[in-house]
XYZ file of C-alpha atoms in Angstrom:
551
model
C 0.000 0.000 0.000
C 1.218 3.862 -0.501
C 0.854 6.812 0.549
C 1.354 10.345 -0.415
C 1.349 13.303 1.694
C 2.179 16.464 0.124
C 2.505 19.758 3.197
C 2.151 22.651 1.518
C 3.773 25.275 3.718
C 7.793 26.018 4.385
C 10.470 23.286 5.709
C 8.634 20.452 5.375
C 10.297 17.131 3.144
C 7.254 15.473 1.658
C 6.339 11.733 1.555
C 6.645 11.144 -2.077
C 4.511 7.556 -2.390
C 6.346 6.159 0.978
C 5.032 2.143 1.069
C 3.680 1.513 4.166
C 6.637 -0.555 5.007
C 9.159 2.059 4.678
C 6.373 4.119 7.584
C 8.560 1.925 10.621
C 11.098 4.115 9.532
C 9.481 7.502 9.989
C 7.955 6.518 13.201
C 4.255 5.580 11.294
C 2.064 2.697 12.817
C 4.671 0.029 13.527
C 7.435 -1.426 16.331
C 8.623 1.920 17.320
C 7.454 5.907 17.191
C 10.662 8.025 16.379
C 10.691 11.755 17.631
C 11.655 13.095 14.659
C 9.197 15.678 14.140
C 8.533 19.538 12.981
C 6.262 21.677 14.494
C 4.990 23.513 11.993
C 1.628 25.584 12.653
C 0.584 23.756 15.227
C 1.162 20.121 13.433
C 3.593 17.478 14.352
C 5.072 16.245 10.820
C 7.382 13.299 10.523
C 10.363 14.212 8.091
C 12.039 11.192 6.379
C 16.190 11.106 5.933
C 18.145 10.295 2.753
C 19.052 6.557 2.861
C 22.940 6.154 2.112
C 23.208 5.130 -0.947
C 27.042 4.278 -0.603
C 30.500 3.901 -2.280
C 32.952 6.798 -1.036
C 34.718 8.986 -1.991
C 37.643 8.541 0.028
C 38.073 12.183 2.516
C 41.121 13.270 3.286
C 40.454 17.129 3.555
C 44.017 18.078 5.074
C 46.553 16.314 2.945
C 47.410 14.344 5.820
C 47.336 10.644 4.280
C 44.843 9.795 6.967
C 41.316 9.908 5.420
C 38.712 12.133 7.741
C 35.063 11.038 8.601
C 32.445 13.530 7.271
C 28.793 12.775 9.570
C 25.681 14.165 8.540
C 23.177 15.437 11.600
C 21.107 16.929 9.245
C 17.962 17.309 11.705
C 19.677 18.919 13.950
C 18.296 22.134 15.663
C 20.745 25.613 14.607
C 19.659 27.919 16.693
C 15.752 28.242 16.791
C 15.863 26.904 13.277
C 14.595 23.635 13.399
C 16.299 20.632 11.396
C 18.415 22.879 9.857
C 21.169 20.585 9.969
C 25.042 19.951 10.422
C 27.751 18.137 9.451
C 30.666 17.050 12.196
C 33.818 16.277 10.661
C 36.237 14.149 12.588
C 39.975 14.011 11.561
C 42.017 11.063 10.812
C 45.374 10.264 12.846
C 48.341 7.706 12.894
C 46.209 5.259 15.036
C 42.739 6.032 14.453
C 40.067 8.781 14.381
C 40.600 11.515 16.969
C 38.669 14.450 18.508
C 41.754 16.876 17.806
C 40.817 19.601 15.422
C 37.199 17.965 14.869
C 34.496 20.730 13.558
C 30.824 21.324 13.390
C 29.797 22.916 9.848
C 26.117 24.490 9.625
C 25.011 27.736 7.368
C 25.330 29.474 10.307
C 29.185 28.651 10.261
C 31.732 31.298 9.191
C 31.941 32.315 5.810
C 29.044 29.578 4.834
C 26.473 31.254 2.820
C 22.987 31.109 3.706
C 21.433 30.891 6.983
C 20.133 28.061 8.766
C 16.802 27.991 8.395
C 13.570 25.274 9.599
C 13.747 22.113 7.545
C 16.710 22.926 5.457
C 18.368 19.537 6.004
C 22.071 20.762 5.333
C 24.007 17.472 5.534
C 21.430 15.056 4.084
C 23.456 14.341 1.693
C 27.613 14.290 1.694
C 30.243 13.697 -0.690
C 33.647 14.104 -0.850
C 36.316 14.897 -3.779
C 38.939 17.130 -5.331
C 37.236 19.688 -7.468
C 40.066 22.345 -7.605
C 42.823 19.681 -8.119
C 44.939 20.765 -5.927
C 45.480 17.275 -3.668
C 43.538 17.914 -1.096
C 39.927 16.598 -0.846
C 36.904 19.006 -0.658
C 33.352 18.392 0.728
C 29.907 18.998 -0.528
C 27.101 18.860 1.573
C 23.588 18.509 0.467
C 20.527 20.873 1.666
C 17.233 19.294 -0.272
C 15.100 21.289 2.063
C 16.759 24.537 1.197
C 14.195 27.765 0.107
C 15.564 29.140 -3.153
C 14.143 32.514 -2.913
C 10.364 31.977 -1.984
C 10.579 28.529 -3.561
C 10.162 26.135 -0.690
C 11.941 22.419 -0.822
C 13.864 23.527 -4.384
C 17.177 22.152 -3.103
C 21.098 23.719 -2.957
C 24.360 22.162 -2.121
C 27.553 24.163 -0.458
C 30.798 23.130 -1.252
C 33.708 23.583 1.746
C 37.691 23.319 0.044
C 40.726 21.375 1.971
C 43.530 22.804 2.471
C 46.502 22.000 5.009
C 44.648 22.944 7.583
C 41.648 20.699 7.092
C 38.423 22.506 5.626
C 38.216 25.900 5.019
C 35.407 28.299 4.282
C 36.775 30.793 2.667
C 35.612 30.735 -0.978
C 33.615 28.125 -0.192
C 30.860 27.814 -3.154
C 26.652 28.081 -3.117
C 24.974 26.622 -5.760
C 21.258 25.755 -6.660
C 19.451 26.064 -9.656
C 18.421 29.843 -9.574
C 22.674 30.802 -8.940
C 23.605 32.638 -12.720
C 25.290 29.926 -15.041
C 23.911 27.059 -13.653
C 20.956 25.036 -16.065
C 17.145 25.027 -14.785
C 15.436 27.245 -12.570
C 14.630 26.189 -9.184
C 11.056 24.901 -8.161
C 8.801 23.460 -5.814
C 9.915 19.994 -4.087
C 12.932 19.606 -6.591
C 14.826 18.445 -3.681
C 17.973 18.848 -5.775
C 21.315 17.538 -3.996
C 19.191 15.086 -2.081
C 21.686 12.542 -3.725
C 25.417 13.277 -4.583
C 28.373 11.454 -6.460
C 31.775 12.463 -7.649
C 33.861 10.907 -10.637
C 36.151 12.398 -13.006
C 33.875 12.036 -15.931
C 36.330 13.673 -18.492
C 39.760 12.356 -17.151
C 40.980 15.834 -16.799
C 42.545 14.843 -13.459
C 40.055 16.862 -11.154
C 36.648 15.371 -10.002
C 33.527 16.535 -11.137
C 30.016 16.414 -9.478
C 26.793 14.465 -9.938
C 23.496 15.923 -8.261
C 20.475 13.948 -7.889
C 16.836 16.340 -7.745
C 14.505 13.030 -7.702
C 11.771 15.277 -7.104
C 12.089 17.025 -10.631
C 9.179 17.384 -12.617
C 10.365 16.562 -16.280
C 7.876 17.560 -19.124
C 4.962 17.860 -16.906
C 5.609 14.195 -15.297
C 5.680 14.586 -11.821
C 8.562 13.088 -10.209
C 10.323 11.996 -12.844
C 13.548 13.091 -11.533
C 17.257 14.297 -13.257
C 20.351 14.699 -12.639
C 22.862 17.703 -12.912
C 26.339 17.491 -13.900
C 29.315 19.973 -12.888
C 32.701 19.648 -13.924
C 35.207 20.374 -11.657
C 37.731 23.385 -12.663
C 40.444 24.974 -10.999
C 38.139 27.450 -8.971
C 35.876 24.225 -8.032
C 32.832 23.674 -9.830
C 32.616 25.049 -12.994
C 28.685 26.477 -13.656
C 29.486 27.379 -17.295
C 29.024 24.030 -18.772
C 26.341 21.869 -16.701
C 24.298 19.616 -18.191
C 20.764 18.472 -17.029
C 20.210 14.617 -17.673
C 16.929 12.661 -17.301
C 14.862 10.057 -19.061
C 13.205 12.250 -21.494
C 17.079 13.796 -22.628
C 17.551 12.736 -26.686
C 19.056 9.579 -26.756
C 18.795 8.499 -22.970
C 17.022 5.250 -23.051
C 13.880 4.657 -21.149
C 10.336 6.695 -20.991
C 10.040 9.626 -18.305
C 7.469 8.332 -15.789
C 5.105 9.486 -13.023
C 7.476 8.878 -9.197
C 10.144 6.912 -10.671
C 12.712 9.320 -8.918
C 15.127 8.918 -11.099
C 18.328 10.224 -9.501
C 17.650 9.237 -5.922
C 20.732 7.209 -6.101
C 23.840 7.857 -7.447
C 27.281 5.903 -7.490
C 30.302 6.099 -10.000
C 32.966 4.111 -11.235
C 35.176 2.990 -14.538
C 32.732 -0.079 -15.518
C 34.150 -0.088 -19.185
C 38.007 0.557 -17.790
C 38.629 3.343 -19.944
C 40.358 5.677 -17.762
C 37.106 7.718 -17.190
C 34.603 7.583 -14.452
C 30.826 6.275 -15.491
C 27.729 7.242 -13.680
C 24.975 4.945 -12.473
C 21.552 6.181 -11.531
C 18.713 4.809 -9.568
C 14.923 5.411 -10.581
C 13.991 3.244 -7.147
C 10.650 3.859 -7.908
C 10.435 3.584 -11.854
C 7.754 0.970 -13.210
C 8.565 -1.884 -15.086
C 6.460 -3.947 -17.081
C 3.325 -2.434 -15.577
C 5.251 -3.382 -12.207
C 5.207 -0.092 -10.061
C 8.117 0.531 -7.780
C 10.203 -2.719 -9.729
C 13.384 0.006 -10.059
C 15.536 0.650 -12.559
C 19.498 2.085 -13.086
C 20.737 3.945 -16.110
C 24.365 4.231 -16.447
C 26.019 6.657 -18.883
C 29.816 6.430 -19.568
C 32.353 8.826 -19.441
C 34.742 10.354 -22.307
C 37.379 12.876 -22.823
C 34.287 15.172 -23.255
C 32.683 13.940 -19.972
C 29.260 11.286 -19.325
C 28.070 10.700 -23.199
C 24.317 9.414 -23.982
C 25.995 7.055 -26.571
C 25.878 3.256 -25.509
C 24.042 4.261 -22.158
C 22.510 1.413 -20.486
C 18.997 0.903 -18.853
C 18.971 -1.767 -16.573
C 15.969 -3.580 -14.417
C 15.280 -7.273 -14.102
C 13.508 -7.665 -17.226
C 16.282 -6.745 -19.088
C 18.054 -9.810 -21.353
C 20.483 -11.335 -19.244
C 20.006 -9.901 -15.898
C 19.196 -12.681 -13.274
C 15.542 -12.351 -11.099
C 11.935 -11.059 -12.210
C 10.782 -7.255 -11.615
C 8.246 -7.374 -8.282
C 6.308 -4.652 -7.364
C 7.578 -2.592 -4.644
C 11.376 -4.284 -4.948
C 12.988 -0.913 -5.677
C 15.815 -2.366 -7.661
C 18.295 0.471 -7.003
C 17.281 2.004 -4.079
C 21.188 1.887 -3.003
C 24.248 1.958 -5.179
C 27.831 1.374 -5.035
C 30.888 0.577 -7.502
C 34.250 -1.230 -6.733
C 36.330 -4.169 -8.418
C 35.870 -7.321 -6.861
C 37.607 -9.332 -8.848
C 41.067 -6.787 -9.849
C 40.285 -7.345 -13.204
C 40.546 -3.272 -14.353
C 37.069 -3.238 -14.391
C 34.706 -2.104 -11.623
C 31.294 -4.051 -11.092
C 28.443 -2.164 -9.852
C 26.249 -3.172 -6.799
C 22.531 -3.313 -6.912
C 20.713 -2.606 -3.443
C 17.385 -4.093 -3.670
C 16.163 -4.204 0.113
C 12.652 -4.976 -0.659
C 13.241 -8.382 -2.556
C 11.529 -11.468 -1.132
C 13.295 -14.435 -0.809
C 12.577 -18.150 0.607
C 9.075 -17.166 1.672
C 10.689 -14.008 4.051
C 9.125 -10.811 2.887
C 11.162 -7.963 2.172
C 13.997 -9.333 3.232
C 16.060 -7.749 0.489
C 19.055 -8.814 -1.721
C 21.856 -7.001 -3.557
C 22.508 -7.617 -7.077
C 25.710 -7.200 -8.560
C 26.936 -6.817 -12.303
C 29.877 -7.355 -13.904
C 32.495 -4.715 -15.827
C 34.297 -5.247 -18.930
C 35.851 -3.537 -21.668
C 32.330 -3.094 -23.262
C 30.690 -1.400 -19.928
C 28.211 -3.038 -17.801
C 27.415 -7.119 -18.260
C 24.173 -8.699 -18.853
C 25.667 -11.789 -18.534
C 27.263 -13.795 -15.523
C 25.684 -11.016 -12.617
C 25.053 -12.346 -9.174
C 22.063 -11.965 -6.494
C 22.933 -12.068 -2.939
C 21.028 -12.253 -0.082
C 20.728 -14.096 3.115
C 19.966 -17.069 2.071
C 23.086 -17.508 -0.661
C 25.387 -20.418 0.139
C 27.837 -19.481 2.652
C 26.342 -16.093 3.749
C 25.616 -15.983 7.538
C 22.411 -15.158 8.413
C 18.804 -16.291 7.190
C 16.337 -14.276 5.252
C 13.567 -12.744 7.436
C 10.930 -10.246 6.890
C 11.870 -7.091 6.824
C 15.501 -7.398 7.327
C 16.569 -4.829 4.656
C 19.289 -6.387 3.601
C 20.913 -4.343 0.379
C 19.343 -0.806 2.054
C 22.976 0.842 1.844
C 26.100 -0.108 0.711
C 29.812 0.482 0.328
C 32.934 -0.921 -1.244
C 36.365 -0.440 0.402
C 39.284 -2.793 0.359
C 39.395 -4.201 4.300
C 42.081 -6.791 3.993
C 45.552 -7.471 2.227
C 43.875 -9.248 -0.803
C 43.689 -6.465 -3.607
C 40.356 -6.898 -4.399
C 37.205 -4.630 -3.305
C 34.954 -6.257 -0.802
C 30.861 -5.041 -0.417
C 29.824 -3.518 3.065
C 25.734 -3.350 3.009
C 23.423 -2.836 5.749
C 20.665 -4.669 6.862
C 19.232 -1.703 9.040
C 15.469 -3.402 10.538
C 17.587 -6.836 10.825
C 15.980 -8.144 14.393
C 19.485 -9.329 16.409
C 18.965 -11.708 19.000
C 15.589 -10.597 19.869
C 15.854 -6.883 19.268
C 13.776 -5.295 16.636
C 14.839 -3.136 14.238
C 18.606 -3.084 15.871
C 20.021 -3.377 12.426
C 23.525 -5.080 11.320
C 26.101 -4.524 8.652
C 27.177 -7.765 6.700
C 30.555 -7.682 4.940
C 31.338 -9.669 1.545
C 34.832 -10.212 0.691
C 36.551 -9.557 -3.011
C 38.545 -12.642 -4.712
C 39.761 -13.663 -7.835
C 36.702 -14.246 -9.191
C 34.404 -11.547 -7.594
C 32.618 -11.707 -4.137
C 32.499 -15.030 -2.316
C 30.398 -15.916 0.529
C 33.843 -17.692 2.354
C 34.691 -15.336 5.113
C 31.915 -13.159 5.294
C 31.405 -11.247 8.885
C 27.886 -9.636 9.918
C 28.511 -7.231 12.421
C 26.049 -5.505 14.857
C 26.249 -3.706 18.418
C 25.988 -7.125 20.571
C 29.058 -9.003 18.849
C 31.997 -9.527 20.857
C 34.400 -6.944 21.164
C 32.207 -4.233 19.417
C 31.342 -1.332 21.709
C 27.445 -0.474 21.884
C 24.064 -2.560 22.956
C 21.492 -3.659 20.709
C 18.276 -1.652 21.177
C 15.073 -1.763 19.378
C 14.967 0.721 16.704
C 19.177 1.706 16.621
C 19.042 1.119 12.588
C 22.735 0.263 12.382
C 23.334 0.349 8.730
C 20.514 3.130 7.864
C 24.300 4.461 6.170
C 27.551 2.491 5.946
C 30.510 4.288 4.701
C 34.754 3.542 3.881
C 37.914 5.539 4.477
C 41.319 4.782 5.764
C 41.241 7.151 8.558
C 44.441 4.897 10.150
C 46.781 5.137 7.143
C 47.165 1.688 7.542
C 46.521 0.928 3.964
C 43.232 -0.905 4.594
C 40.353 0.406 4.611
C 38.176 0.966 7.985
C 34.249 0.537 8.048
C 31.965 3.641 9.062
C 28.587 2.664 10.201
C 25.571 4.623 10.828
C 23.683 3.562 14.578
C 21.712 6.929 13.385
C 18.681 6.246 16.020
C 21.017 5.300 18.330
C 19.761 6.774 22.371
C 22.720 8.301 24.000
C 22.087 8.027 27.281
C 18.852 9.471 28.070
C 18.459 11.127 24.589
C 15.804 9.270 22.449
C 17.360 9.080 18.755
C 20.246 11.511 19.019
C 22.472 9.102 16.686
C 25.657 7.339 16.815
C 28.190 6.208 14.410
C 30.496 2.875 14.830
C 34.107 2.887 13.164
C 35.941 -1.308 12.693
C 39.305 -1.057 11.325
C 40.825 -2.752 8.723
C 43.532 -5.096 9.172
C 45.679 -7.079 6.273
C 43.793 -10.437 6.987
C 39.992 -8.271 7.058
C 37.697 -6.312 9.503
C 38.612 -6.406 13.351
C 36.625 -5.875 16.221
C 39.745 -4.750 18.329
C 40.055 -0.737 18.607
C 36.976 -0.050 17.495
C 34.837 3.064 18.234
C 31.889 4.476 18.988
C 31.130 8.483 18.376
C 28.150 10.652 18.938
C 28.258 14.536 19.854
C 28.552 13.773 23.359
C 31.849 12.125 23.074
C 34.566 14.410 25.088
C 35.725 16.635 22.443
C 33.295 16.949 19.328
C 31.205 19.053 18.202
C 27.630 19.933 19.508
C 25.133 18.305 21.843
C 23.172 15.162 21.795
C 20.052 16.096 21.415
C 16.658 14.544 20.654
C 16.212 13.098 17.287
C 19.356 14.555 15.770
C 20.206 11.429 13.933
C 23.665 11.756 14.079
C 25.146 9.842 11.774
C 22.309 9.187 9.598
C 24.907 10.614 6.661
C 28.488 9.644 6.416
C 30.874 10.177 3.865
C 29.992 9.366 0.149
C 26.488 8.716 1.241
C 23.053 10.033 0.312
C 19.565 8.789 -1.127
């Protein structure tokens, strides 16, 4: 069943066709009732967070060789400006993530343009990459809530430089849709920047920036969704040559349709290993064969002259070659992510389809992966995991999730990229909704099921308690904040209670180690750990974002 609810007045996210399953999540009718909430004349109004969509874009804003954690709170309270939103940015050391130097962005900050302002959502979305190409790793930070002018929900992004001193406002850049240059005019429930990816789609040597507005009416379809494309440039991003892409652009296969939301996902990699970053886009919500909410991903490759509608792809399980049948309400691409699991030169692209059903277990999602090769994207010899694949721990249940983010990071000595993905309403021991993170290793001949770990807030070693409702995995995130060479795990507990404080978020770091993940030296942060940033405060959902992640 769906709904739609549609608020009319400032700050308010809207449900856009929200299945009734997805309502546990924004504290509707089941298990648990969140306190996320607006008060907005008089009403109490639930507002939804981007689901991490995954990959990353590995941070290391100071030059340091340590990468740096970048953690959304976008509902936090700035001031009297409710869920106006933050981002906390903890620095990477020689052992491990440390409080020294940590900072607490909002557009109240310093030489940050715009104000913080009720239901702006500034760190729904976060991705880093170098823009300017000058070595050091910048940030951009979603706001899909943001007012352009009097237009409510139209969406902006902000975009913070590194430098040697760690991020920097000064000339930090604005952009939105009504900013001179840049293509389209800003409007109603765009919620542009509600998804984010960087690539370097033109192999000029300095990233360039993907924007998701799934919201986007297209040609008088409502919610058909696009995309926006920046190059990077020496001064950042470049808003002299931006081009808007969607279903209905000449050439693009695939119709424009009603909610498909095209653009609520985004993840990049080289899938035809020509030197040149591709793009892959989820339409979560597109309909296939009549099938509403099936999902779909479009993937457009990059050239010397950047992404190019030539040879695109359209992808959904009714196309030849691709492994399962389109279900209603699967959402085939809800969550994306690109790495090379078998160190072949080509990067295979991961398919996060949480509400798959599976041995009789509802909803218990899978994650489908495709293979690379010199000709893009495979049809042929793709893979569907889920908890119930020989050799992965666990067993399917309803409503586990499973495939809701993801992330690819190498974790062990082995070369290859392994899969993080989180299963964020997996029920652990008991506990609803407490959420877990399972953890697919790379090999020779892609992901194997040998090995695999599934980690949660109860196993041995790992700092935290399963509670109903924590949604570990809502995000999941990679960096190698150690400088170890391996890369460490960043997991969102994003309705995590600290202390007393319902919902005010947590985040989990496991390090990497040459034979894989290990529990030892792990940590647990929130904004009342001695040092960082800001206070704990109800329903902050710290954490909710981390690096590379959005949706």
């Amino acid at each position: 069943m769906q709904y739609t609810f549609r608020p009319a007045w400032p700050g308010i996210v809207d449900f856009c066709m929200v299945p009734a399953r997805e309502m546990r999540v924004l504290g509707v009718g089941v298990r648990r009732i969140f306190p996320a909430v607006v008060l907005v004349s008089s009403l109490f109004l639930v507002i939804p967070a981007a689901v991490a969509t995954g990959g990353s874009h590995q941070c290391d804003f100071d030059g340091d060789g340590f990468d740096d954690a970048a953690i959304g709170v976008s509902r936090e309270d700035v001031g009297a400006a409710l869920q106006a939103g933050a981002v906390n940015v903890i620095y990477g050391l020689a052992e491990k993530l440390a409080s020294t130097g940590n900072q607490l962005w909002t557009q109240d900050s310093a030489g940050v343009a715009g104000a913080a302002e009720d239901g702006d959502l500034f760190g729904l979305s976060i991705e880093c990459g170098d823009f300017n190409g000058d070595g050091y790793a910048d940030l951009v930070v979603g706001s899909p809530g943001e007012a352009v002018g009097t237009t409510e929900q139209a969406g902006a992004l902000h975009l913070l430089f590194g430098s040697a001193s760690g991020l920097v406002s000064g000339a930090s850049q604005f952009l939105h849709r009504d900013v001179a240059g840049v293509a389209g005019r800003a409007r109603f429930g765009d919620r542009w920047a509600w998804a984010l990816a960087a690539g370097d789609f033109n192999g000029d040597g300095r990233d360039d920036l993907a924007v998701g507005a799934y919201g986007d009416d297209v040609g008088g379809i409502s919610n058909a969704g696009s995309v926006q494309v920046f190059h990077g440039s020496g001064g950042g991003l470049s808003t002299s040559d931006d081009k808007i892409w969607h279903r209905g652009t000449s050439g693009v296969k695939g119709d424009l349709r009603q909610s498909a939301l095209f653009g609520r996902s985004l993840a990049t990699g080289d899938f035809d290993g020509n030197g040149y970053d591709d793009l892959a886009i989820g339409a979560r919500d597109d309909t296939v064969d009549g099938l509403y909410a099936a999902g779909s991903v479009s993937v457009l490759y990059g050239a010397s002259t950047g992404l190019q509608k030539a040879g695109d792809d359209l992808l959904h399980r009714n196309t030849a070659g691709i492994g399962g049948s389109p279900q209603v309400s699967d959402r085939f691409g809800h969550a994306l992510a690109a790495g090379d699991f078998n160190a072949d030169g080509y990067d295979e692209l991961a398919i996060g389809v949480p509400f798959d059903d599976f041995g009789g277990a509802v909803d218990s999602g899978s994650v489908h992966v495709l293979r690379g090769g010199p000709d893009g994207l495979k049809t042929g010899g793709d893979k569907i995991w889920h908890r119930d694949t020989d050799g992965i721990r666990g067993t399917a249940r309803d409503d586990d999730g499973f495939g809701w983010s993801l992330a690819t990071g190498r974790f062990d000595d082995g070369g290859h990229y392994d899969l993080a993905i989180g299963t964020y309403l997996d029920d652990v021991g008991g506990v609803a909704d407490t959420g877990s993170v399972h953890v697919i290793y790379g090999s020779g001949s892609g992901l194997a099921g040998t090995g695999d770990q599934i980690w949660h807030q109860d196993r041995k070693g790992i700092k935290g308690t399963n509670d109903a409702g924590d949604l570990m995995g809502w995000s999941v995130a990679t960096g190698d904040f150690d400088g170890n060479g391996n890369d460490d795990l960043l997991i969102s507990v994003g309705r995590e209670d600290v202390g007393a404080i319902s919902g005010a978020g947590r985040v989990s770091v496991i390090y990497g180690k040459a034979d894989r993940l290990r529990a030892g030296g792990d940590q647990s942060w929130s904004q009342n750990s001695p040092g960082i940033g800001g206070i704990a405060e109800v329903g902050d959902g710290f954490g909710e974002n981390v690096n590379g992640s959005a949706n």
